[in-house]
Coordinates of C-alpha atoms in Angstrom, one line a residue:
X11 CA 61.8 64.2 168.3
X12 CA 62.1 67.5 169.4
X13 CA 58.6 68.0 166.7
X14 CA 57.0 66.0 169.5
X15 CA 56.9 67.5 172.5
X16 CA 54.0 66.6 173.9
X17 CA 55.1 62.7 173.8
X18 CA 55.1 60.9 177.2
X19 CA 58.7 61.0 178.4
X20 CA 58.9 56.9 178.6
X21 CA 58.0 56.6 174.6
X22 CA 61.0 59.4 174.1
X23 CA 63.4 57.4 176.0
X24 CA 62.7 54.3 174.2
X25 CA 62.7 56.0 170.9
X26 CA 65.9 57.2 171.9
X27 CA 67.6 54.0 172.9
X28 CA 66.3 52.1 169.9
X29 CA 68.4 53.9 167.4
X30 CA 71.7 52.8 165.6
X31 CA 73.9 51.7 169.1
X32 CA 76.9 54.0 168.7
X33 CA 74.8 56.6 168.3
X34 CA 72.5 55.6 171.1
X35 CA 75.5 56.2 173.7
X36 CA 76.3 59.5 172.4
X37 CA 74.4 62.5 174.1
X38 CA 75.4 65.2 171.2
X39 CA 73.1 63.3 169.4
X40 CA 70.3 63.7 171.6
X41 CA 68.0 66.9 171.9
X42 CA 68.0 68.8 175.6
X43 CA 63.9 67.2 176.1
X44 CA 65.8 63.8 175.2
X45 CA 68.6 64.2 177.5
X46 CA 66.5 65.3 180.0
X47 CA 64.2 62.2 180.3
X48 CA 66.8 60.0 179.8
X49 CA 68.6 61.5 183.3
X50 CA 65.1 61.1 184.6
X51 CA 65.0 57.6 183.5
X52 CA 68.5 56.6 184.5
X53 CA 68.4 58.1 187.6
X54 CA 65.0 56.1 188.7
X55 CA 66.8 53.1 187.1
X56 CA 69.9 53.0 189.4
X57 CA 67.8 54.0 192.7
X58 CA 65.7 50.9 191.9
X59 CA 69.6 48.7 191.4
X60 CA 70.5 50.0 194.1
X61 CA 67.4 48.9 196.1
X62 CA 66.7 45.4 194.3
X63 CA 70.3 44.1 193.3
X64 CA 72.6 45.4 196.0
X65 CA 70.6 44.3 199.1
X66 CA 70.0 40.9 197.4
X67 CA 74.0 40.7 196.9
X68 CA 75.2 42.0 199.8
X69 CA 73.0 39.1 201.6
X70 CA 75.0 36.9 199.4
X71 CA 78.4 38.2 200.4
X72 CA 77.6 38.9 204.2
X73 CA 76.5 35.3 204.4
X74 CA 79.0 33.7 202.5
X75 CA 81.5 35.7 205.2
X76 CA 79.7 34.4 207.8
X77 CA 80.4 30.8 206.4
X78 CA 83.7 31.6 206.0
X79 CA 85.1 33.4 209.3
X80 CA 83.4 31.2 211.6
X81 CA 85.8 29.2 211.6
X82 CA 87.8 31.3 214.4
X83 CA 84.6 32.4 216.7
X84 CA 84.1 28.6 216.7
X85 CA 88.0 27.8 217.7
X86 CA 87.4 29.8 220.8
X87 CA 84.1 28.4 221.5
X88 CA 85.6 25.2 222.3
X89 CA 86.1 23.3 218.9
X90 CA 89.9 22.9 219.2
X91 CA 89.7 21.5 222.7
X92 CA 87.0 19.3 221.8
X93 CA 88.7 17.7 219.0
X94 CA 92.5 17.8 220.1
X95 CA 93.5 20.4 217.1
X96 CA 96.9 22.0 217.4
X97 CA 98.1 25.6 216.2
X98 CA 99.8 24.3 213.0
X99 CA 96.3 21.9 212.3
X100 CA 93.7 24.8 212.7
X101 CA 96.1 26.3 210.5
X102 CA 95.4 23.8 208.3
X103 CA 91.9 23.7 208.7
X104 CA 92.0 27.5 208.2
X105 CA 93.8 27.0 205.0
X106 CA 92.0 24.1 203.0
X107 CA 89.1 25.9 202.6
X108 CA 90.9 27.6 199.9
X109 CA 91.2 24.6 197.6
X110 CA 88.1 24.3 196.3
X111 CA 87.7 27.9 196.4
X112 CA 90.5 28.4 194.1
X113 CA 90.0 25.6 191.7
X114 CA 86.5 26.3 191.1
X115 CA 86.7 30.2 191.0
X116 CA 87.3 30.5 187.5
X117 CA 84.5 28.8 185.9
X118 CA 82.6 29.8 188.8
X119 CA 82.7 33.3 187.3
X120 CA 82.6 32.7 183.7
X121 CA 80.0 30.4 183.4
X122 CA 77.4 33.2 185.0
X123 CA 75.6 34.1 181.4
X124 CA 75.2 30.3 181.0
X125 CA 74.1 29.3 184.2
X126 CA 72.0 32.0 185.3
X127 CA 73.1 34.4 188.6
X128 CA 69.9 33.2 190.2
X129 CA 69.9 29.6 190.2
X130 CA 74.0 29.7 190.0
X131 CA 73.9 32.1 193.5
X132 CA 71.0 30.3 194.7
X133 CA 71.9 26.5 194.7
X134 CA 75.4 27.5 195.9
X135 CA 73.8 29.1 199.0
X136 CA 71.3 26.3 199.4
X137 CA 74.4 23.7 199.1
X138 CA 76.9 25.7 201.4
X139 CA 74.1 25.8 204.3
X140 CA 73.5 22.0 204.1
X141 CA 77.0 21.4 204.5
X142 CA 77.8 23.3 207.5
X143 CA 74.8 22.3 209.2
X144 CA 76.0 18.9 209.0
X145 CA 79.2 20.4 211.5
X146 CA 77.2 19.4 214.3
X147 CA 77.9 15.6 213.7
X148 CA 82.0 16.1 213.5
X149 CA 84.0 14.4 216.1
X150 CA 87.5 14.4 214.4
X151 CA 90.2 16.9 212.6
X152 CA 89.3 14.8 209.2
X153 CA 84.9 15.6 209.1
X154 CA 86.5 19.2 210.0
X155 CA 88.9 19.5 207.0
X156 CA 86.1 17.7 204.7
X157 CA 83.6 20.0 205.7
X158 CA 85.9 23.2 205.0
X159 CA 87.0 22.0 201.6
X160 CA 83.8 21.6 200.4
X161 CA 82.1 24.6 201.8
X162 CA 85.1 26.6 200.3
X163 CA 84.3 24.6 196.4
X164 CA 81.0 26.0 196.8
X165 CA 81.1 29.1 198.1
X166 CA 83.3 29.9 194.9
X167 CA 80.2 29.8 192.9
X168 CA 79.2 33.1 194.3
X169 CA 82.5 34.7 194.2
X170 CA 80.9 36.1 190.7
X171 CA 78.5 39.0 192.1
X172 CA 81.1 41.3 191.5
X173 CA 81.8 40.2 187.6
X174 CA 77.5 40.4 188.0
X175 CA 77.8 43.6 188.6
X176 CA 79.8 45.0 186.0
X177 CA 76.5 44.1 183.8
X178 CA 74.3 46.8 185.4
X179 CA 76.8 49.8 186.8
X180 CA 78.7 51.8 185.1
X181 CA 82.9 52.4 185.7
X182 CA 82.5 55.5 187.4
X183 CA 79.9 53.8 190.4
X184 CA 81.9 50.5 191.0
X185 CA 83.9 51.4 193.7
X186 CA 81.1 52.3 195.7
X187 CA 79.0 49.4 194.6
X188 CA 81.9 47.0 195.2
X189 CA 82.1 48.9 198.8
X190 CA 78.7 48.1 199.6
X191 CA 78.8 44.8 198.9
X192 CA 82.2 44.2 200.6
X193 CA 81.3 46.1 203.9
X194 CA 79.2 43.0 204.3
X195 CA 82.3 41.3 205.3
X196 CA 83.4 43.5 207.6
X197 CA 79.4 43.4 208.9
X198 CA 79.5 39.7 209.0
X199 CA 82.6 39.6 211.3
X200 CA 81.4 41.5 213.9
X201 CA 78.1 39.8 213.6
X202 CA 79.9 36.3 213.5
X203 CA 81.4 37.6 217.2
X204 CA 78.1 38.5 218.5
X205 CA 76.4 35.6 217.3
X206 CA 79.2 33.6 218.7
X207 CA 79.1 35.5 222.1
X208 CA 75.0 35.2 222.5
X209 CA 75.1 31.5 221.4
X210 CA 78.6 30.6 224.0
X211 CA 76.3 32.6 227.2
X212 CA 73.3 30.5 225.7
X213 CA 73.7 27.6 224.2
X214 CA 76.7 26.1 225.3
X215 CA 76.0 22.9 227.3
X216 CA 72.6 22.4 225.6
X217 CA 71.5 19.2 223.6
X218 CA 74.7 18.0 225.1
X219 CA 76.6 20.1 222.6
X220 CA 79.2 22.7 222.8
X221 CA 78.6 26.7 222.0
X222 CA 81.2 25.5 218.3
X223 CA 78.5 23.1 217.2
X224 CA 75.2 25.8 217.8
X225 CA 77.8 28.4 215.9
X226 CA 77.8 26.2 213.0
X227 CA 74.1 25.1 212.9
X228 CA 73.0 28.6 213.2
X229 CA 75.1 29.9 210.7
X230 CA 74.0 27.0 208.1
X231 CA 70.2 27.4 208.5
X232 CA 70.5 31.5 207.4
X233 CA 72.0 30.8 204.1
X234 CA 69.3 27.9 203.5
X235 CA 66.3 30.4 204.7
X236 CA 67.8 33.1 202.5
X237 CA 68.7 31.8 199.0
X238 CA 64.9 31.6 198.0
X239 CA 65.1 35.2 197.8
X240 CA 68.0 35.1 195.8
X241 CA 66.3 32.3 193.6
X242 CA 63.0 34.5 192.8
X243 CA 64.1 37.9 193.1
X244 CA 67.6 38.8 191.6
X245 CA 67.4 39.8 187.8
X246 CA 69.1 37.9 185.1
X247 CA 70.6 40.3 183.0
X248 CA 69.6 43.5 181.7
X249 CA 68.2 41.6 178.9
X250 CA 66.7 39.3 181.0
X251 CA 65.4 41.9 183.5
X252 CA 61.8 40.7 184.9
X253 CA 59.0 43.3 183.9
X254 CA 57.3 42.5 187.3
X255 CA 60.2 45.0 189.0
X256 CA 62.0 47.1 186.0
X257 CA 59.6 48.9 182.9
X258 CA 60.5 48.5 179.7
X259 CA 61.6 52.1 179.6
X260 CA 64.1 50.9 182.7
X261 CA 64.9 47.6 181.0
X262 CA 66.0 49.6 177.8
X263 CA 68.1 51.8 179.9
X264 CA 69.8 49.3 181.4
X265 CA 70.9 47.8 177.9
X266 CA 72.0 51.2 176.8
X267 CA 73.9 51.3 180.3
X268 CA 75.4 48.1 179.9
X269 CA 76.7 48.1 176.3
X270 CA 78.2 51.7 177.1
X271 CA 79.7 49.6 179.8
X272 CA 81.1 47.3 177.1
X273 CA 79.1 44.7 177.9
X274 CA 76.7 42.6 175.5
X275 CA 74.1 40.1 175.4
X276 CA 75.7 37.9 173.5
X277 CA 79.1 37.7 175.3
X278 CA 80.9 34.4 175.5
X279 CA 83.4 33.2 177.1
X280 CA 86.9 32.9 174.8
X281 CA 89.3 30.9 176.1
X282 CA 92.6 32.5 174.2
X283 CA 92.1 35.7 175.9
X284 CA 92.5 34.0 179.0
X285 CA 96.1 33.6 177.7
X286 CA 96.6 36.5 176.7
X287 CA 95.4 37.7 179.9
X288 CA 98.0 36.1 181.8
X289 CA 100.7 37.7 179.5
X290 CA 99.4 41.0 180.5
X291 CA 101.9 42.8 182.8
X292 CA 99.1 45.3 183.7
X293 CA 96.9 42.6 185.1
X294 CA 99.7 41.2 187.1
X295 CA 100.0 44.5 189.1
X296 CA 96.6 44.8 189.4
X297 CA 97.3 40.9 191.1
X298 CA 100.2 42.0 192.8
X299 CA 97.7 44.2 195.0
X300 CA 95.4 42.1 195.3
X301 CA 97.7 39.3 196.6
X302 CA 99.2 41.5 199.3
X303 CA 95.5 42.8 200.1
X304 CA 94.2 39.3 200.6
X305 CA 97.2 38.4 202.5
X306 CA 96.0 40.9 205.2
X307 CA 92.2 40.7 205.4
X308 CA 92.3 36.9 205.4
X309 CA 94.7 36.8 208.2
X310 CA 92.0 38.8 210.3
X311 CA 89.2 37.0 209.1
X312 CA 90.4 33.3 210.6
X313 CA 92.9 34.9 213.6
X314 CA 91.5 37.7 214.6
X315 CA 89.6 36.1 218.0
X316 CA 93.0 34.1 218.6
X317 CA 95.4 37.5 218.1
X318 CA 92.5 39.8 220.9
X319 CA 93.0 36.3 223.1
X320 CA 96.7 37.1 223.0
X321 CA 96.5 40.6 224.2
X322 CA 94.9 38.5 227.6
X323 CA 90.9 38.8 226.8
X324 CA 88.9 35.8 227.8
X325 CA 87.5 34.4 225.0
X326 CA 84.2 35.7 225.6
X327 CA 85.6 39.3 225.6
X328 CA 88.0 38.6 222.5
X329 CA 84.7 37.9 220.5
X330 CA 82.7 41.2 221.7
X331 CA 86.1 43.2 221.1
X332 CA 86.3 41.4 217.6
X333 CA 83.1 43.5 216.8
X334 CA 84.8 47.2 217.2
X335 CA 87.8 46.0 214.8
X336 CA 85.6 44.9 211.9
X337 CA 83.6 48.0 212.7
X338 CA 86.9 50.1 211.7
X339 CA 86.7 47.9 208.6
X340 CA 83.5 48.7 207.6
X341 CA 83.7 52.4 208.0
X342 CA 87.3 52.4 206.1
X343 CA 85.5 50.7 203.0
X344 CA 82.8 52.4 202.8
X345 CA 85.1 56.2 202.8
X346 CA 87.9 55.2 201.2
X347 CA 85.4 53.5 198.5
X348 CA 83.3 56.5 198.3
X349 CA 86.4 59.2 197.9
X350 CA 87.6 56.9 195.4
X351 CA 84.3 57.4 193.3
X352 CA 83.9 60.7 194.4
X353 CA 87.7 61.8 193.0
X354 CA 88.1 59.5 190.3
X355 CA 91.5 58.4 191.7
X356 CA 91.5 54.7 192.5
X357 CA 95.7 54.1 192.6
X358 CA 95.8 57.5 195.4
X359 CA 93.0 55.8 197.7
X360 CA 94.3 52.4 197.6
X361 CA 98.2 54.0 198.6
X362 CA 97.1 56.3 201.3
X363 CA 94.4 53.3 202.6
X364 CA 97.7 50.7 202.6
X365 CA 99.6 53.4 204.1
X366 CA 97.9 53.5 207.2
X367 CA 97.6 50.0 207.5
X368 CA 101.2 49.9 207.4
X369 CA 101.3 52.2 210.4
X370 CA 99.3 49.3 212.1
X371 CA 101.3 46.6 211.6
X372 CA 104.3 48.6 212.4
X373 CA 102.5 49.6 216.2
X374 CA 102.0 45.9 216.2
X375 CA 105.8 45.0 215.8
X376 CA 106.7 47.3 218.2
X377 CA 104.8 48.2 220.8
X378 CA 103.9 45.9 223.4
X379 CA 100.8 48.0 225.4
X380 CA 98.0 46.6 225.1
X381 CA 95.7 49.8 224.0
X382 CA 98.1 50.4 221.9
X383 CA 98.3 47.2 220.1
X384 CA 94.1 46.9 220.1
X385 CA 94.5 50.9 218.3
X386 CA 96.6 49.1 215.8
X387 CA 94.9 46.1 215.5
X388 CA 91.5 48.9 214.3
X389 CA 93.8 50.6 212.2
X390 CA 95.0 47.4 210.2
X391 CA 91.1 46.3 209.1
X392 CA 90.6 50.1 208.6
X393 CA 92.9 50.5 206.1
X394 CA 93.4 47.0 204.3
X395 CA 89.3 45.9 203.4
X396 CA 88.9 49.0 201.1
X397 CA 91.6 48.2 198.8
X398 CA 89.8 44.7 198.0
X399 CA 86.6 46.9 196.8
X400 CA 88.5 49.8 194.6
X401 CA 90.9 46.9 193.6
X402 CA 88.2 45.2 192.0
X403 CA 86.3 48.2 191.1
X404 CA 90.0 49.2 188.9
X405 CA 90.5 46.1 187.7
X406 CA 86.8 45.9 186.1
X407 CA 86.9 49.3 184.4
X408 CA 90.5 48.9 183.5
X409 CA 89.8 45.2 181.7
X410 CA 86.5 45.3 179.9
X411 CA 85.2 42.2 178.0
X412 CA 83.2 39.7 178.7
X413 CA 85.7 37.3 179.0
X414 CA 89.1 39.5 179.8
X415 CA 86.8 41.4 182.7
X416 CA 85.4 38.4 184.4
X417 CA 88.9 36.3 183.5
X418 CA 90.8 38.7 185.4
X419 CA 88.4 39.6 189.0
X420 CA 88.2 35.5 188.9
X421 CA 92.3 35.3 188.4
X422 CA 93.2 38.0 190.8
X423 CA 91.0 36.0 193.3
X424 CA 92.0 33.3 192.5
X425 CA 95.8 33.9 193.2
X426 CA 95.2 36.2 195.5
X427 CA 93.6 33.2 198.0
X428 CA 96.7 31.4 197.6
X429 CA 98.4 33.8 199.4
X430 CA 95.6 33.2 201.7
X431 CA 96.8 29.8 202.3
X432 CA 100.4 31.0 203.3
X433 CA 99.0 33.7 205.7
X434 CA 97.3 31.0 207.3
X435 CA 100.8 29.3 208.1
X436 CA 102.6 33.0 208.8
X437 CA 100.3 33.3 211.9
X438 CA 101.8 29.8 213.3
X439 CA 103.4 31.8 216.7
X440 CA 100.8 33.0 219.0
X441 CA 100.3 34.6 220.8
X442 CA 102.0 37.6 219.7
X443 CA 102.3 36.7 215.9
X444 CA 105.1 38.4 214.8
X445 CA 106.0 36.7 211.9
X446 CA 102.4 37.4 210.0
X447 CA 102.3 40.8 211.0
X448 CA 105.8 41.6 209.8
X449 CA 105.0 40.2 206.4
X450 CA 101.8 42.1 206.2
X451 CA 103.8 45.0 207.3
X452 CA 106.0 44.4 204.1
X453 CA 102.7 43.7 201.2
X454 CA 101.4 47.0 203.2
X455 CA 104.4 48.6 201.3
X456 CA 104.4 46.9 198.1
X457 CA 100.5 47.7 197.8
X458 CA 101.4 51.1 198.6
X459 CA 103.6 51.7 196.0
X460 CA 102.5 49.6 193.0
X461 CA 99.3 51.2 193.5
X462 CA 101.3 54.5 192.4
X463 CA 103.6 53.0 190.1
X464 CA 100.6 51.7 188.2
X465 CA 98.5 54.8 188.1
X466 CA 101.2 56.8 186.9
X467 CA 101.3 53.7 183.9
X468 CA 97.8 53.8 183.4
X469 CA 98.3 58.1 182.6
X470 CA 100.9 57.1 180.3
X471 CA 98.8 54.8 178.1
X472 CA 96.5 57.0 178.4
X473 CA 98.5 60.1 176.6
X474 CA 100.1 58.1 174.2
X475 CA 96.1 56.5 172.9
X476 CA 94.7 60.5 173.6
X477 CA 97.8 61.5 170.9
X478 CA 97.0 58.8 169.0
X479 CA 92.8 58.3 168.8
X480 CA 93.0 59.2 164.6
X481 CA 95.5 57.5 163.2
X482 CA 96.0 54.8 160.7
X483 CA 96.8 52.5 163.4
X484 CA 93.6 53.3 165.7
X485 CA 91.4 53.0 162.6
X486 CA 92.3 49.8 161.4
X487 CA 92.1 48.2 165.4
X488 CA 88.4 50.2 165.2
X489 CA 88.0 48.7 161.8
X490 CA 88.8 44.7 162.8
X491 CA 87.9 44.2 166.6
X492 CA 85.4 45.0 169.5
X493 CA 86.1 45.9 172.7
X494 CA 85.0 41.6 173.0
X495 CA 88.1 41.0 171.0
X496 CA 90.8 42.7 172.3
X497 CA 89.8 43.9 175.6
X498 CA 91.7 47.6 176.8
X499 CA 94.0 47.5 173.9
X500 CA 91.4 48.8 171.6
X501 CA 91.8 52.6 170.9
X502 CA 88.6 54.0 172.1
X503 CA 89.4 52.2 176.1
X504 CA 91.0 54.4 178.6
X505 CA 92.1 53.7 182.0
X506 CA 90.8 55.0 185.0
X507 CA 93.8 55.7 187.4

């Protein structure tokens, strides 16, 4: 190549890319003009991800918030007086959205390459919108729990963007990609509160309907507007990449990217590593964080207007206030997120973001002043949302396969929302809610130190396969099984800690 140098820097790149695959992802291999264009190329490719993908996902995930933190600007609107729901039923309520979330999450995830990320993402918005539009005809606590249940099966069917991800970024940019998309829930709550202040000074009254009903019509029709885009917009796959938006010169990139990335066209899903999966005690720490993580944030998410009434707002203020909390959330994901990146230390981030948290929910226990509890109440959402981004970011880069990646991010979440369920029925004693925030006080500490304990096992594994890369052992794993086959136990995988 380097005979060449005249060559347009689009045909060197391909050249490049088309050669034997191992090869392909090694840049020793590559002459300085070669390297050059590819960082040229690759750089151009991710600006364009980052302005085609992300937006479209992040509309996904700020949406899907929306749909699911409602919920609690409606309660104060006037939906629990309307229709006679208690504390323990809109606990209930609260809660059963996780059913179908759960149930479906798994081949929600894994059935992505089969179904398509468009039309999968797509129809789920389309479906999710109809349904809560149709909130506007309930009049008893059963068309509420319905509604809920189903919203929560479908909404599962987008839960996947993050395993979508993993086909177009690399390790090293997740956490910041994860961030992006996740500061959308943090986004959607404060716009959820301002939605659900402009529509209670409004809209209340009219058409003979209370401001709860207008909340969840409004809130319906976005999702329906929006998932066109998603439909004729959002790339495939990197093999599947439309040549209206990426080159082929990008397109071939993006296949070099992803297969570096241990990911493959032809992935499938394998059903006996999802056992094996389960057996793995590394995965279950990974859970164990994300358990105590989702405990937290879910908590806020459906009780967050109901804990700012108890510090004696009016339920109008309790909804602007809601805004400045979930504002603390988004700025905490997207630092923490970006120093996590930044330092290559996802197990440090996630402690010192838990650790302050903690602080939080200790203020919360003890202090009874009201600026005080509000200042705790910021710190809480500052420090809990950006574990759920680098927590999935690790757990991606740590697990890679097509089937042991996606198995695991749909697992954790999985598990991790039935702990959602119980923190729905911790925060049963308003309006001071000491029982929730004590036990999010106490997964604040176990996050904080499994989060160390497993970095300083990830270092370990990471010596012993270092000390180990050559030997007889290595060679024959090399020798009988992809990265596909056997997930991080194969000898060229290390951990990011």
């Amino acid at each position: 190549m380097s005979s060449q140098p005249n060559k347009p820097e689009s045909c060197i790149q391909l050249e490049h890319i088309k050669g034997d695959a191992r090869k392909d992802m090694d840049e020793d291999a590559m002459t300085d003009e070669q390297k050059k264009a590819a960082r040229t190329v690759e750089k151009r490719l991710k600006l364009k991800l980052d302005f085609t993908i992300l937006p479209l996902l992040s509309m996904i995930y700020f949406l899907a918030q929306m749909g699911r933190s409602d919920l609690a600007n409606a309660a104060v609107a006037g939906m629990n007086k309307e229709l006679g729901i208690t504390a323990r039923q809109y606990s209930t309520v609260a809660s059963i959205f996780y059913v179908g979330y759960i149930v479906l999450q798994l081949p929600g995830t894994l059935l992505i390459r089969k179904i398509g990320p468009p039309a999968q993402f797509g129809l789920a918005m389309l479906a999710w919108g109809l349904t809560t539009t149709l909130a506007v005809e309930i009049h008893s606590y059963g068309g509420l729990l319905a509604m809920r249940i189903v919203v929560g099966g479908i909404e599962a069917f987008v839960q996947g963007a993050i395993f979508y991800l993993t086909f177009f970024y690399q390790g090293s940019e997740l956490a910041t990609r994860f961030a992006t998309l996740y500061s959308t829930v943090a986004l959607a709550g404060s716009c959820n509160g301002l939605i659900a202040y402009a529509i209670t000074l409004t809209l209340d009254g009219h058409h003979g309907w209370r401001a709860w009903r207008w909340i969840f019509l409004v809130e319906g029709v976005l999702p329906i507007a929006c998932s066109f885009l998603v439909f004729f917009l959002l790339p495939k796959t990197p093999e599947g990449a439309s040549p209206r938006i990426f080159s082929e010169t990008e397109k071939a990139m993006m296949v070099r990217r992803s297969r570096a990335a241990q990911n493959t066209g032809e992935s499938s899903v394998r059903y006996k590593l999802l056992l094996r999966l389960l057996a793995d005690p590394l995965f279950w720490m990974l859970n164990v964080m994300g358990m105590a993580l989702h405990y937290c944030t879910s908590s806020l998410s459906n009780f967050l207007p109901a804990i700012l009434v108890g510090f004696g707002w009016t339920g109008v203020k309790a909804q602007v206030m809601s805004v400045v909390v979930y504002a603390c959330a988004f700025v905490g994901i997207l630092s923490f997120s970006y120093a996590s990146d930044r330092l290559a230390k996802r197990g440090l981030i996630v402690s010192i973001g838990s650790g302050v948290a903690a602080i939080g929910y200790a203020i919360l226990l003890g202090s009874t002043n009201l600026s005080a509890r509000f200042a705790a109440t910021c710190l809480c959402a500052f420090g809990t949302y950006p574990g759920i981004a680098i927590v999935g970011a690790w757990t991606s880069t740590n697990n890679p396969g097509y089937t042991y990646r996606g198995g695991a991010l749909a697992l954790i979440n999985m598990i991790s929302q039935c702990i959602s369920i119980a923190s729905s029925h911790a925060y049963d004693d308003p309006p001071i809610y000491r029982k929730g925030n004590a036990v999010a006080l106490g997964m604040m500490v176990i996050t904080c130190v499994t989060a160390m304990a497993l970095s300083v096992v990830y270092q370990r594994l990471n010596a012993i396969k270092k000390r180990e890369q050559y030997s007889e052992a290595a060679e024959i794993l090399r020798a009988r099984y992809t990265v596909d086959d056997i997930s991080h136990r194969h000898p060229d995988v290390f951990f990011h800690v």
